[in-house]
Coordinates of C-alpha atoms in Angstrom, one line a residue:
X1 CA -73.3 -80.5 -38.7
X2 CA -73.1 -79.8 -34.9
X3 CA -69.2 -80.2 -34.7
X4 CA -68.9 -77.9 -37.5
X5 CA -71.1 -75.1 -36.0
X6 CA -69.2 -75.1 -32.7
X7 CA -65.3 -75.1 -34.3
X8 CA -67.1 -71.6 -36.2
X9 CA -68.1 -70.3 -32.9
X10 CA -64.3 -71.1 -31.5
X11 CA -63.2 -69.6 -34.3
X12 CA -65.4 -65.9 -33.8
X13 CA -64.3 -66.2 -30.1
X14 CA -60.5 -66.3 -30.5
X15 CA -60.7 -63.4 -33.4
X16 CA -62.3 -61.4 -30.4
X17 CA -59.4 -62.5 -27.7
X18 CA -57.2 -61.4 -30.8
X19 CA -58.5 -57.8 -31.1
X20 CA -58.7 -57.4 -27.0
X21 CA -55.1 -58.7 -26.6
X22 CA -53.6 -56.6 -29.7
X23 CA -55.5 -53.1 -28.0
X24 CA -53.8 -53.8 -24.6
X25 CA -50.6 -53.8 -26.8
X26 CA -51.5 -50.7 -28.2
X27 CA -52.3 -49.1 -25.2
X28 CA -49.0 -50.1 -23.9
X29 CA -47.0 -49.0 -26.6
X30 CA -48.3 -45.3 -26.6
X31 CA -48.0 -44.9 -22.5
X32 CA -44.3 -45.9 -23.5
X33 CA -43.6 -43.4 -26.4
X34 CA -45.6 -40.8 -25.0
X35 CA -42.6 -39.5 -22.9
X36 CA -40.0 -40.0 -25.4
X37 CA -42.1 -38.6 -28.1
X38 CA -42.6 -35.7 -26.0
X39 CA -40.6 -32.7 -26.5
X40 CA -38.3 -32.2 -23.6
X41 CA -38.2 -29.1 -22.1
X42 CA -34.1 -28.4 -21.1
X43 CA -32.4 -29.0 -17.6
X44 CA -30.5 -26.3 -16.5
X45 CA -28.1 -24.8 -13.6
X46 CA -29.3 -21.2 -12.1
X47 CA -27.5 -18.3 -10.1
X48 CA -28.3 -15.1 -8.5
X49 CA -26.7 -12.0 -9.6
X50 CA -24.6 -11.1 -6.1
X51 CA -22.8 -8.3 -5.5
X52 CA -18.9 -9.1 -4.0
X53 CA -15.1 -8.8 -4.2
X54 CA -13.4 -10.2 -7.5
X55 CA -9.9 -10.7 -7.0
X56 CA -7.8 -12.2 -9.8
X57 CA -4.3 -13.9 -8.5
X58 CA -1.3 -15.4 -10.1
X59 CA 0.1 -18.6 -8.3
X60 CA 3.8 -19.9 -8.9
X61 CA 5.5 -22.7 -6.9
X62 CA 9.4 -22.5 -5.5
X63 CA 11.4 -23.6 -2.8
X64 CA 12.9 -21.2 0.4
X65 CA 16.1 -20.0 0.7
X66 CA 18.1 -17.7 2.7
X67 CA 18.6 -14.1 2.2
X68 CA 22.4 -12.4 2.9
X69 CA 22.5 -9.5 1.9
X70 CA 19.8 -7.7 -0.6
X71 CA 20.7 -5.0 -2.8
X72 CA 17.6 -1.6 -2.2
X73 CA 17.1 0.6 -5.3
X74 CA 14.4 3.1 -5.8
X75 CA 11.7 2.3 -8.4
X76 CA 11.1 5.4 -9.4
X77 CA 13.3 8.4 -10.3
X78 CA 13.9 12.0 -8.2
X79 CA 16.0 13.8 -6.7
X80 CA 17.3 12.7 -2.8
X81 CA 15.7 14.5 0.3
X82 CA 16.9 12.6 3.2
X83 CA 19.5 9.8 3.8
X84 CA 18.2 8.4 7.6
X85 CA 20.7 5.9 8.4
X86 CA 24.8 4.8 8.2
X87 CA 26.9 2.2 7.4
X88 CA 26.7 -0.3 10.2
X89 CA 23.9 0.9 11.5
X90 CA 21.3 -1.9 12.6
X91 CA 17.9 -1.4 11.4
X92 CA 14.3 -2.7 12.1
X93 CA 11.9 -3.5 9.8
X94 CA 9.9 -0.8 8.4
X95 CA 12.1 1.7 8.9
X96 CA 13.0 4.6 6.1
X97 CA 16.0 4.5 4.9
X98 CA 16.7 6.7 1.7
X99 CA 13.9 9.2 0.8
X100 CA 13.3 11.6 -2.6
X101 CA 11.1 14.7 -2.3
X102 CA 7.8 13.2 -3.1
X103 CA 5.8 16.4 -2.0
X104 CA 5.1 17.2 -6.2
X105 CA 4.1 12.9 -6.5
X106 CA 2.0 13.4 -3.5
X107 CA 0.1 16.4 -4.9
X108 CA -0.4 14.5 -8.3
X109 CA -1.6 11.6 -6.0
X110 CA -4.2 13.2 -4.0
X111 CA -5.3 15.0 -7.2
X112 CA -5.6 11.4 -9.0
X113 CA -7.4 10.3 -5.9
X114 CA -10.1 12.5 -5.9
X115 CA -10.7 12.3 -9.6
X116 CA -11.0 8.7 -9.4
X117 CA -13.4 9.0 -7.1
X118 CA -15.5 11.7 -8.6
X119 CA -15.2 9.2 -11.7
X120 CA -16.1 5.9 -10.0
X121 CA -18.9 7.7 -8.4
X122 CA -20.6 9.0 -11.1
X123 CA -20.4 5.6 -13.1
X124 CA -22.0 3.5 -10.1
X125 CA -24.8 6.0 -9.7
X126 CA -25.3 5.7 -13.5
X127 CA -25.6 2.0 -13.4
X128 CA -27.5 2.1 -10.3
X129 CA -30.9 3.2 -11.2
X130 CA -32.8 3.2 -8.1
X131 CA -32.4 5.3 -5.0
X132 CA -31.4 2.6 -2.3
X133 CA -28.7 1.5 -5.0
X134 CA -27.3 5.2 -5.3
X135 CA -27.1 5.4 -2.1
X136 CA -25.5 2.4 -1.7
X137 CA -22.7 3.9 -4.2
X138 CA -22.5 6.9 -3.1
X139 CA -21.9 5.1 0.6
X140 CA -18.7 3.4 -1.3
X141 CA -17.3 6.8 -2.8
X142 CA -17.8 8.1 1.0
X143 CA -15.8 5.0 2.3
X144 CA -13.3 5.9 -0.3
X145 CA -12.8 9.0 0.6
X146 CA -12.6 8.4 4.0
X147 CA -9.7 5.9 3.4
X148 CA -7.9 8.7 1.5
X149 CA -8.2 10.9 4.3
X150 CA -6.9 8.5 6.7
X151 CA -3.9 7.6 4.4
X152 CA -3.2 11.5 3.9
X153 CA -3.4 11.6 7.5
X154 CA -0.8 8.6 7.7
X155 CA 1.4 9.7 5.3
X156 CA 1.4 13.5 7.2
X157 CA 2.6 11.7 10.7
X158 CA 5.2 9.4 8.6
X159 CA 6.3 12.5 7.1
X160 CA 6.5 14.8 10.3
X161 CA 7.7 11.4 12.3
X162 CA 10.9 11.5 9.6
X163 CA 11.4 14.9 10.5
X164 CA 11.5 14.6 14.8
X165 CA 13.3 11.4 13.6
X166 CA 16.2 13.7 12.3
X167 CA 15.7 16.5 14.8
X168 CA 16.7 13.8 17.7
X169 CA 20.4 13.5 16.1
X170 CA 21.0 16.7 15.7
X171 CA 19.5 17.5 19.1
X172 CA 22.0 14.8 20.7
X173 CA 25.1 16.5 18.6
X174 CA 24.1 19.7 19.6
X175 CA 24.1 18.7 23.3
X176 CA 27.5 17.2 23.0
X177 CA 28.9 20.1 21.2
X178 CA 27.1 23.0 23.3
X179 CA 28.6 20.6 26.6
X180 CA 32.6 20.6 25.1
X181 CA 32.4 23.9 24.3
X182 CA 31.0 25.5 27.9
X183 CA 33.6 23.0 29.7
X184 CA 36.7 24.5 27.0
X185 CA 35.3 28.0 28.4
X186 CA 36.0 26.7 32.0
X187 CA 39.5 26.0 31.6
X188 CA 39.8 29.8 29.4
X189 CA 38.4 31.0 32.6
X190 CA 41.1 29.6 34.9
X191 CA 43.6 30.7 32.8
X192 CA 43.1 34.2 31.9
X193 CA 39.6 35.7 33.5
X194 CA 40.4 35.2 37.0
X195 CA 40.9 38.7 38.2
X196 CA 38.2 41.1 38.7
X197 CA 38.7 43.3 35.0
X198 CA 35.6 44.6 32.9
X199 CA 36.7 41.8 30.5
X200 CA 36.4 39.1 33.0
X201 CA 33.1 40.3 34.6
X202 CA 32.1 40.6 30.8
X203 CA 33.5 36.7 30.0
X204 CA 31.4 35.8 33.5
X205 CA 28.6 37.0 32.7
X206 CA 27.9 35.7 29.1
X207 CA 29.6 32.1 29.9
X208 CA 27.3 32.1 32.8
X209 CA 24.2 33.3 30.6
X210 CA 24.7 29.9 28.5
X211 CA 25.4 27.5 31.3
X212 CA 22.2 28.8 32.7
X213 CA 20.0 28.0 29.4
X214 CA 22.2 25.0 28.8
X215 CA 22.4 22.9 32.7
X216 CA 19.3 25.1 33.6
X217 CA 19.0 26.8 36.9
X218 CA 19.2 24.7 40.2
X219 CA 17.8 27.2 42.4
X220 CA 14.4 27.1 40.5
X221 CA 14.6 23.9 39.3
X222 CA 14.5 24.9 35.5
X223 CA 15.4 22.3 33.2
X224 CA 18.0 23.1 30.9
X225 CA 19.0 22.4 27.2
X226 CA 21.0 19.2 27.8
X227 CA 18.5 18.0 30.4
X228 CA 15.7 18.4 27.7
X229 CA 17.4 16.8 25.4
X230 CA 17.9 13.9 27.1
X231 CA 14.4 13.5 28.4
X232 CA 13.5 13.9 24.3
X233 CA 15.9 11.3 23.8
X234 CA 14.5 8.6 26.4
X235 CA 10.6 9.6 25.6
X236 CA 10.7 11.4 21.9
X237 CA 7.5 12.6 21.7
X238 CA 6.8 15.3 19.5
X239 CA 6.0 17.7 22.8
X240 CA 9.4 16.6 24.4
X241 CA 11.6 17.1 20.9
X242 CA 10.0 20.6 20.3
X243 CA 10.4 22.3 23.6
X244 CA 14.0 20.6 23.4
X245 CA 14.7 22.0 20.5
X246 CA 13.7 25.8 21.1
X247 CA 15.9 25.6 24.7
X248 CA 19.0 24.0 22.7
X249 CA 18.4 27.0 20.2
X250 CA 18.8 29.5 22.8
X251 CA 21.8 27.2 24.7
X252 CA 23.8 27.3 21.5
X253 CA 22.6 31.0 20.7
X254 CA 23.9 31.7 24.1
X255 CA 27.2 29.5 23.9
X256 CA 28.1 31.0 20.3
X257 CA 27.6 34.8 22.0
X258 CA 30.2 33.8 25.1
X259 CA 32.6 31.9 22.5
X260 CA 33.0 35.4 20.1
X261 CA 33.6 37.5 23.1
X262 CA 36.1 35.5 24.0
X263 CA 37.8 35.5 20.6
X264 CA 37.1 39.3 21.0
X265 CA 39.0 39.6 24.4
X266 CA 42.0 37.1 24.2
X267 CA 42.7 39.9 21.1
X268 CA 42.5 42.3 23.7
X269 CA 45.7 44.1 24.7
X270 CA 45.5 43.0 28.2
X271 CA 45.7 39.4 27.4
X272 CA 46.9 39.0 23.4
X273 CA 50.7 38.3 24.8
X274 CA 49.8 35.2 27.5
X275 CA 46.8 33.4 25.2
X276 CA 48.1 30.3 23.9
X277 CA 47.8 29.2 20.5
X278 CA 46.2 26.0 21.3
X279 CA 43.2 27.9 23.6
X280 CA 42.6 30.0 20.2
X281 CA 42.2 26.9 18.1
X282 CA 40.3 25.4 21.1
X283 CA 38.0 28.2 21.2
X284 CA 37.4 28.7 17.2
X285 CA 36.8 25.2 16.6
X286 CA 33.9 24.9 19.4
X287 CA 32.8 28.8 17.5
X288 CA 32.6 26.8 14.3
X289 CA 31.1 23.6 15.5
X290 CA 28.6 25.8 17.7
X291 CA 27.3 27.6 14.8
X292 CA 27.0 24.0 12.6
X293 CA 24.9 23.0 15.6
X294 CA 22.9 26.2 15.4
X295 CA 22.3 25.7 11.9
X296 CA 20.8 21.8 11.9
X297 CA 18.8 22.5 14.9
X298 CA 17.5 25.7 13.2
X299 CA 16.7 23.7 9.7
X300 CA 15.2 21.3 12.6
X301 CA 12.6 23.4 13.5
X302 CA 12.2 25.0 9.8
X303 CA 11.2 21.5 8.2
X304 CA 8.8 20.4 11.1
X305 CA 7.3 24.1 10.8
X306 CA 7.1 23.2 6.9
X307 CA 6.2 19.7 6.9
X308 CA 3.0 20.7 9.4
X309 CA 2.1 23.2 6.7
X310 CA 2.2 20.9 4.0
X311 CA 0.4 18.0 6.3
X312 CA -2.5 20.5 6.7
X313 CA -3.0 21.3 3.3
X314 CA -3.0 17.9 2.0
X315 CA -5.0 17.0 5.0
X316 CA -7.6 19.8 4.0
X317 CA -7.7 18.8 0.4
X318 CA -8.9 14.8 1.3
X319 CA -11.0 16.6 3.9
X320 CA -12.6 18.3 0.6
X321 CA -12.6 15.3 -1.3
X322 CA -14.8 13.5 1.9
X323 CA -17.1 16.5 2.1
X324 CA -17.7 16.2 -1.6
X325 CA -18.5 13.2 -1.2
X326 CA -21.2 13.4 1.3
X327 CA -22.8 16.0 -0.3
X328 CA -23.0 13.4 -3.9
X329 CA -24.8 11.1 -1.5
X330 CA -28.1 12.2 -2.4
X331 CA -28.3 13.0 -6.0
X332 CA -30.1 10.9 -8.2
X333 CA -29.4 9.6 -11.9
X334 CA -31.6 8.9 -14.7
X335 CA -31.0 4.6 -16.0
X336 CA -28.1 4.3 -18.4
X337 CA -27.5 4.1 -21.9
X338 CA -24.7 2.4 -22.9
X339 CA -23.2 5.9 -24.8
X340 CA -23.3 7.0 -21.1
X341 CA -21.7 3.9 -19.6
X342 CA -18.8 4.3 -22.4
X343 CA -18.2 7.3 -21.4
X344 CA -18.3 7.0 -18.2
X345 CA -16.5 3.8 -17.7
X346 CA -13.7 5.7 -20.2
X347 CA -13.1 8.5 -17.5
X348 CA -13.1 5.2 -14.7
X349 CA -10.3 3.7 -16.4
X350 CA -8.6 6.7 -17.3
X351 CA -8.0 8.3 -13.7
X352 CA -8.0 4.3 -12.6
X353 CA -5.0 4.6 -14.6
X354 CA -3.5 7.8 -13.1
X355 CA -4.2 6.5 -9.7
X356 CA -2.5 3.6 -10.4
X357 CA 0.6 5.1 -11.6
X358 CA 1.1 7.9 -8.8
X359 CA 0.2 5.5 -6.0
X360 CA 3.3 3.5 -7.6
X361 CA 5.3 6.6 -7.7
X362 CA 4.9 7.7 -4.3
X363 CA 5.4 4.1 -2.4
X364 CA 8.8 4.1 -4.5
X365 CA 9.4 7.3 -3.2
X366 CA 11.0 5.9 -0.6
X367 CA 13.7 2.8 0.3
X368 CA 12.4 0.7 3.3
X369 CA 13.9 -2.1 5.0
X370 CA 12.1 -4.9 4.0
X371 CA 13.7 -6.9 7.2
X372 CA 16.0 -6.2 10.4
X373 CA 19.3 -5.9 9.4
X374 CA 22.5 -4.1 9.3
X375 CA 23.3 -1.1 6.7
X376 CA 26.3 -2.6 4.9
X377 CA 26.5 0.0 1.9
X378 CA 25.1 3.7 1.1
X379 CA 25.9 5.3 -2.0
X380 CA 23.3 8.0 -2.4
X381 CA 24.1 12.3 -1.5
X382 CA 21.2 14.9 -0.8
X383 CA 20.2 16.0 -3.8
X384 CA 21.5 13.7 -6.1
X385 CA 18.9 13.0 -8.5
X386 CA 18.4 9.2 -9.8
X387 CA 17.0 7.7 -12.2
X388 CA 14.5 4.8 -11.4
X389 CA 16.3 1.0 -10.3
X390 CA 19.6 2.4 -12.0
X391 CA 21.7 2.1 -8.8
X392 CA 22.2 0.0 -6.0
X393 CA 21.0 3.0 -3.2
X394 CA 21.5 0.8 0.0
X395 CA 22.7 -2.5 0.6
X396 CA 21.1 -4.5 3.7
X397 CA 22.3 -7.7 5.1
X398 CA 21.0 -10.1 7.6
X399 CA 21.4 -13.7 7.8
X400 CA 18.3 -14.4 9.1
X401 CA 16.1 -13.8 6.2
X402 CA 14.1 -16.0 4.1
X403 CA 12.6 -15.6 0.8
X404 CA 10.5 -17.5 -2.1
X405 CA 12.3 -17.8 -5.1
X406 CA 9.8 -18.6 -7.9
X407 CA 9.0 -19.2 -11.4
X408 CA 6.5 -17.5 -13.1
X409 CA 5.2 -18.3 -16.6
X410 CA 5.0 -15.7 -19.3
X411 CA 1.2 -15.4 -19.6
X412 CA 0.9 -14.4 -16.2
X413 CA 3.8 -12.0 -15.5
X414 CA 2.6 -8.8 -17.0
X415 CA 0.1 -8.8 -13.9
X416 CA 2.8 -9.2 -11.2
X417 CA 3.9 -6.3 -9.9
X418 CA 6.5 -4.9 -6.9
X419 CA 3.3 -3.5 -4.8
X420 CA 1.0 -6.6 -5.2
X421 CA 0.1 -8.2 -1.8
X422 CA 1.5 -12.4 -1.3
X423 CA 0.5 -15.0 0.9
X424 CA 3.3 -17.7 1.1
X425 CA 1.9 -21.1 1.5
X426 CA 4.7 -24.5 2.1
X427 CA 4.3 -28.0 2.0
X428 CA 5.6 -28.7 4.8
X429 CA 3.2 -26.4 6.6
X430 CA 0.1 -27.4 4.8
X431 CA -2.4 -25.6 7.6
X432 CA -0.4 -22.1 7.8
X433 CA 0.3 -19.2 5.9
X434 CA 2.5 -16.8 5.5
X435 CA 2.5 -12.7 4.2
X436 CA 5.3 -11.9 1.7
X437 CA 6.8 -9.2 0.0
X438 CA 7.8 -9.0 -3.4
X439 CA 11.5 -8.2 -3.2
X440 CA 12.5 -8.6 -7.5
X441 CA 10.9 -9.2 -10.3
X442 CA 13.8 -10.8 -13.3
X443 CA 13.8 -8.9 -16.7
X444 CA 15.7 -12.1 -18.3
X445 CA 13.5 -15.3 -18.9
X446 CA 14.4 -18.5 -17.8
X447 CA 13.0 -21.6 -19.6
X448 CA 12.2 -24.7 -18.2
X449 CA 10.7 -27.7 -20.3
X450 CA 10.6 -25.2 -23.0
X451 CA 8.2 -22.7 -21.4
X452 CA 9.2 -19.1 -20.6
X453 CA 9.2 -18.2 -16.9
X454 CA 10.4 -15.2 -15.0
X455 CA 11.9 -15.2 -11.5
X456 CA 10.0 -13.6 -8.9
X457 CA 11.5 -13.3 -5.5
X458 CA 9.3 -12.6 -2.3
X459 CA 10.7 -11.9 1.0
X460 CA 8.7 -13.9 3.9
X461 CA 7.3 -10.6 5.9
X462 CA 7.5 -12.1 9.7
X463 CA 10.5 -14.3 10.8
X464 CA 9.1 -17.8 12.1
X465 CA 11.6 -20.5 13.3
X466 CA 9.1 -23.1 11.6
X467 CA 10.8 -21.7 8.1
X468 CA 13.5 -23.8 6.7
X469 CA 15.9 -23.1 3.8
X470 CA 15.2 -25.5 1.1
X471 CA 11.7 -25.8 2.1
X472 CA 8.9 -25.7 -1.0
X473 CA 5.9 -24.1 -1.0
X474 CA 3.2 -21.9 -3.3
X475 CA 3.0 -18.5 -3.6
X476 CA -0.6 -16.6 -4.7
X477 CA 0.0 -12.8 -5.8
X478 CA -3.1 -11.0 -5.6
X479 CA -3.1 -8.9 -8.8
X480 CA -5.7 -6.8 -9.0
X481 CA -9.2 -6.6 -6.9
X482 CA -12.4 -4.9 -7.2
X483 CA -14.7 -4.3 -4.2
X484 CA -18.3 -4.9 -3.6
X485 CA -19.1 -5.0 -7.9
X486 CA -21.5 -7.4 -9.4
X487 CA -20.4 -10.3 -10.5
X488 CA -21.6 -13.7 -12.0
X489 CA -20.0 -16.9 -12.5
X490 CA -17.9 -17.3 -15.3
X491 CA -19.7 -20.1 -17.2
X492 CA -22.9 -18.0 -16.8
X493 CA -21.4 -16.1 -19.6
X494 CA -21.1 -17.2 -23.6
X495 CA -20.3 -15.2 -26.4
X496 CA -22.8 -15.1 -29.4
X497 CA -22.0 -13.5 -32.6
X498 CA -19.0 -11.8 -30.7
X499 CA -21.1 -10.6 -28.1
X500 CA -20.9 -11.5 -24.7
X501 CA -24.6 -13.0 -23.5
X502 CA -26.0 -14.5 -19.9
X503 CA -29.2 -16.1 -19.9
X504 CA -31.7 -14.6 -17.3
X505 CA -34.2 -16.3 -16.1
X506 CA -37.8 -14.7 -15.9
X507 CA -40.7 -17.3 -14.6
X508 CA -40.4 -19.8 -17.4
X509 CA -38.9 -17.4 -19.8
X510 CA -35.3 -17.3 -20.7
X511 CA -34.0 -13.7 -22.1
X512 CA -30.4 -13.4 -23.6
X513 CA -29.4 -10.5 -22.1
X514 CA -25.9 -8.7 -23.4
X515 CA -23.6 -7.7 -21.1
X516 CA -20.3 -5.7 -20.1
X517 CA -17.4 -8.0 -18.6
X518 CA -14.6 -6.6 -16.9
X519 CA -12.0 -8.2 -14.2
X520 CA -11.9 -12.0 -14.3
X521 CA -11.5 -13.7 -10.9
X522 CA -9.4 -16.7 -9.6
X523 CA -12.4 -18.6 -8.1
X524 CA -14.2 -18.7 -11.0
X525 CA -16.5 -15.2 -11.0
X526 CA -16.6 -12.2 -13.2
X527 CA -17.6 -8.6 -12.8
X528 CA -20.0 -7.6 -14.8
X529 CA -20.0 -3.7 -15.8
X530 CA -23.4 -3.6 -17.1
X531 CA -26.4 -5.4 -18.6
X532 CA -27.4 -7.2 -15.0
X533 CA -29.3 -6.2 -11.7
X534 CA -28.5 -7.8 -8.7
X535 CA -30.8 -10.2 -7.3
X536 CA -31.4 -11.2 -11.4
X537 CA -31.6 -14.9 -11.4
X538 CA -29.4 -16.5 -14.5
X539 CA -28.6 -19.6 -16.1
X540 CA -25.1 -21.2 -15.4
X541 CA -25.8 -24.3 -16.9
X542 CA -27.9 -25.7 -19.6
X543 CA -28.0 -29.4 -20.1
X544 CA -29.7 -29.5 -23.8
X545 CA -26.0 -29.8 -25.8
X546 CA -25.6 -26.2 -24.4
X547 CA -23.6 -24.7 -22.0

């Protein structure tokens, strides 16, 4: 009876180990599912809305190789103002070569300018908001202006440098010519005006007049024509060619007054029987080459006169355009609607547009040597109008240029264009870089591994003996560029029922916020036109089988 009682009370005390044992268990299965049963809040990646440059490039790989002899047409049509050089003539680079009359392009430029900015300005005060970000934009329009001014200033002292440019050779023709003829008058002297006649003291007098202006005066140490000239020619400033200029007016003024009197007294009775036929041709040619002389150092003086007129007006207008600008500084803007920022950003693109296309016009304006060289072919006359890239204008050679022949793939070449700035990069120079030009872009496709590409040719800007012919290397074209925008990274936006959406971020809170995209970058950012503030903190990433 005893042994039975005690296997009972074994019994009861392993039931209770049981249930204490099977609890633990319990326990330790709920601390376990707990955190998977849990609902997980998502992991994500965050960004700040910045403001900075987004610059979108096209890349394209090719190999070096040299450049003999490159063909110069102008890209836009007009009619021809000046032809500065010659055949043979040797050439640095940067120099102008063949120029149209761009004063009408310029006009429509500074025009363009100034309603882009008015344009720009108004749509980044409108998406501004708050006073220290107007004034921030409105800072930006001033800067732009400003750069305007200093490139209408630019242009003006290209434009009046062109000028002296041309006044120097006909200053050093006029010298030559004004110098033959005086010493042709000395040996009409010897042989007829050597007695002491009215005609001779006449002839004297007027041949001495022009020697005077022309060698200038000994006695009192006045500096003639010829001595002007050369000082202009060994120090051009504009000071030296200008006060050149007006004394070789009077010296050929003077010269052209002795040589008709001349003509007018070898007709004279006294002497019409002993003058020779060759002195008469001797004196009429230097008459005629005299007056040609008078005439280009005349025009001389007429265009700088001119071009400082039309400097100082286009100067004045950007000055207006600056002012204007300051005064916009201030003024405030109520937030946007998006009607407003359509509108808005529709007059931005428009005169974006126009800017675009007479900045174009007015760089093609003119032919510059790309390179030092030597003028091997000119087939252009003033005043010949031409029509845009229909003729070779100049041919330039020199042996000593390099250039980047690429390939570019369909998709990308409708960005490139002839005015886009290139930095040159070559495997055999990993650590350097290179500026480049872009000398052509092909019309006709090439295909290679049955993709479309176009040839694109860039000239290497500065000669460097580390350069080899045959060498490859990687060209990036900056396309397009927009400064000091805001701007996200790309993944930061997704499109939801086709609308474009970023995720910002407000304590815990995530807002789907819509948004205006415009220019995509290289380096993975995009500008973002409206919808964001700057200093917004976004989402990037998001971990829970999202983006």
């Amino acid at each position: 009876m005893e042994t039975l009682k005690k296997s009972l009370e074994r019994i009861k005390s392993l039931k209770k180990r049981t249930k204490i044992i099977l609890g633990i268990i319990l326990i330790i299965v709920i601390i376990i599912l707990i955190p998977i049963l849990k609902p997980k809040n998502p992991t994500y990646e965050t960004g700040i809305v910045e403001r900075g440059d987004v610059i979108e490039e096209v890349s394209a790989n090719g190999t070096v190789q040299a450049t003999d002899e490159i063909d110069l047409r102008f890209k836009t049509s007009g009619t021809i103002e000046r032809i500065l050089v010659k055949v043979n003539d040797q050439v640095k680079k940067g120099a102008y070569l063949v120029s149209l009359d761009s004063g009408t392009i310029y006009s429509q430029y500074l025009q363009a300018q100034a309603s882009y900015n008015q344009a720009k300005a108004k749509l980044d005060q409108l998406l501004a908001g708050t006073s220290s970000a107007e004034i921030k934009v409105a800072e930006q329009v001033l800067e732009n202006a400003r750069i305007a001014l200093d490139d209408a200033k630019d242009k003006a002292e290209n434009d009046l440098s062109r000028d002296y440019s041309s006044a120097l050779v006909y200053l050093v023709s006029a010298s030559n010519k004004c110098n033959k003829a005086l010493t042709d008058l000395d040996d009409i002297e010897k042989s007829y005006f050597y007695d002491s006649s009215a005609i001779t003291k006449t002839f004297k007098e007027k041949k001495g007049q022009a020697e005077e202006v022309f060698y200038g005066i000994t006695i009192s140490n006045t500096k003639g024509a010829q001595e002007l000239a050369e000082t202009a020619i060994d120090d051009p400033t504009h000071a030296n060619i200008d006060l050149a200029l007006s004394k070789m007016w009077t010296a050929l003024q003077k010269t052209s007054d002795a040589l008709e009197y001349t003509k007018t007294a070898m007709s004279d009775p006294s002497l019409r029987s002993t003058v020779s036929t060759t002195d008469k041709t001797t004196v009429n040619t230097d008459a005629t080459d005299i007056d040609t002389a008078f005439t280009n150092i005349n025009t001389s003086q007429t265009n700088i006169a001119d071009q400082k007129i039309t400097n100082q007006i286009n100067i004045n207008t950007a000055e207006s355009t600056y002012n204007k600008a300051k005064v916009d500084l201030d003024e405030m803007l109520a937030p946007p609607r998006g009607v407003d920022i359509a509108v808005y950003q529709a007059d931005v693109d428009r005169y974006k547009a126009n800017l675009t296309e007479y900045s174009k016009k007015l760089s093609d304006a003119s032919i510059i040597a790309p390179f030092d060289g030597t003028i091997a072919k000119i087939d252009a006359k003033i005043g010949e109008v031409v029509n845009a890239n229909e003729k070779v204008i100049v041919s330039l050679i020199s042996p000593e240029g390099l250039q980047l022949e690429t390939d570019v793939p369909e998709t990308d070449i409708s960005k490139v264009s002839l005015i886009d700035l290139v930095t040159i990069t070559l495997d055999a120079l990993p650590e350097e870089s290179f500026p480049g030009e872009i000398l052509e872009i092909d019309s006709s496709k090439t295909l290679i591994d049955g993709v479309v590409y176009y040839k694109v040719r860039i000239l290497f800007e500065n000669d460097d003996q580390k350069i080899r012919s045959g060498m490859s290397g990687d060209a990036t074209i900056q396309t397009d560029k927009k400064i000091n925008v805001i701007q996200v990274p790309q993944r930061a936006v997704i499109t939801k029922n086709n609308q474009k959406i970023v995720r910002v971020l407000n304590g815990d809170k995530i807002e789907e916020r819509k948004v205006v995209t415009g220019l995509r970058g290289s380096k993975g950012e995009i500008e973002i036109i409206s919808g964001l503030i700057e200093g917004e903190k976004i989402i990037t990433f998001m971990k829970n089988g999202n983006k």
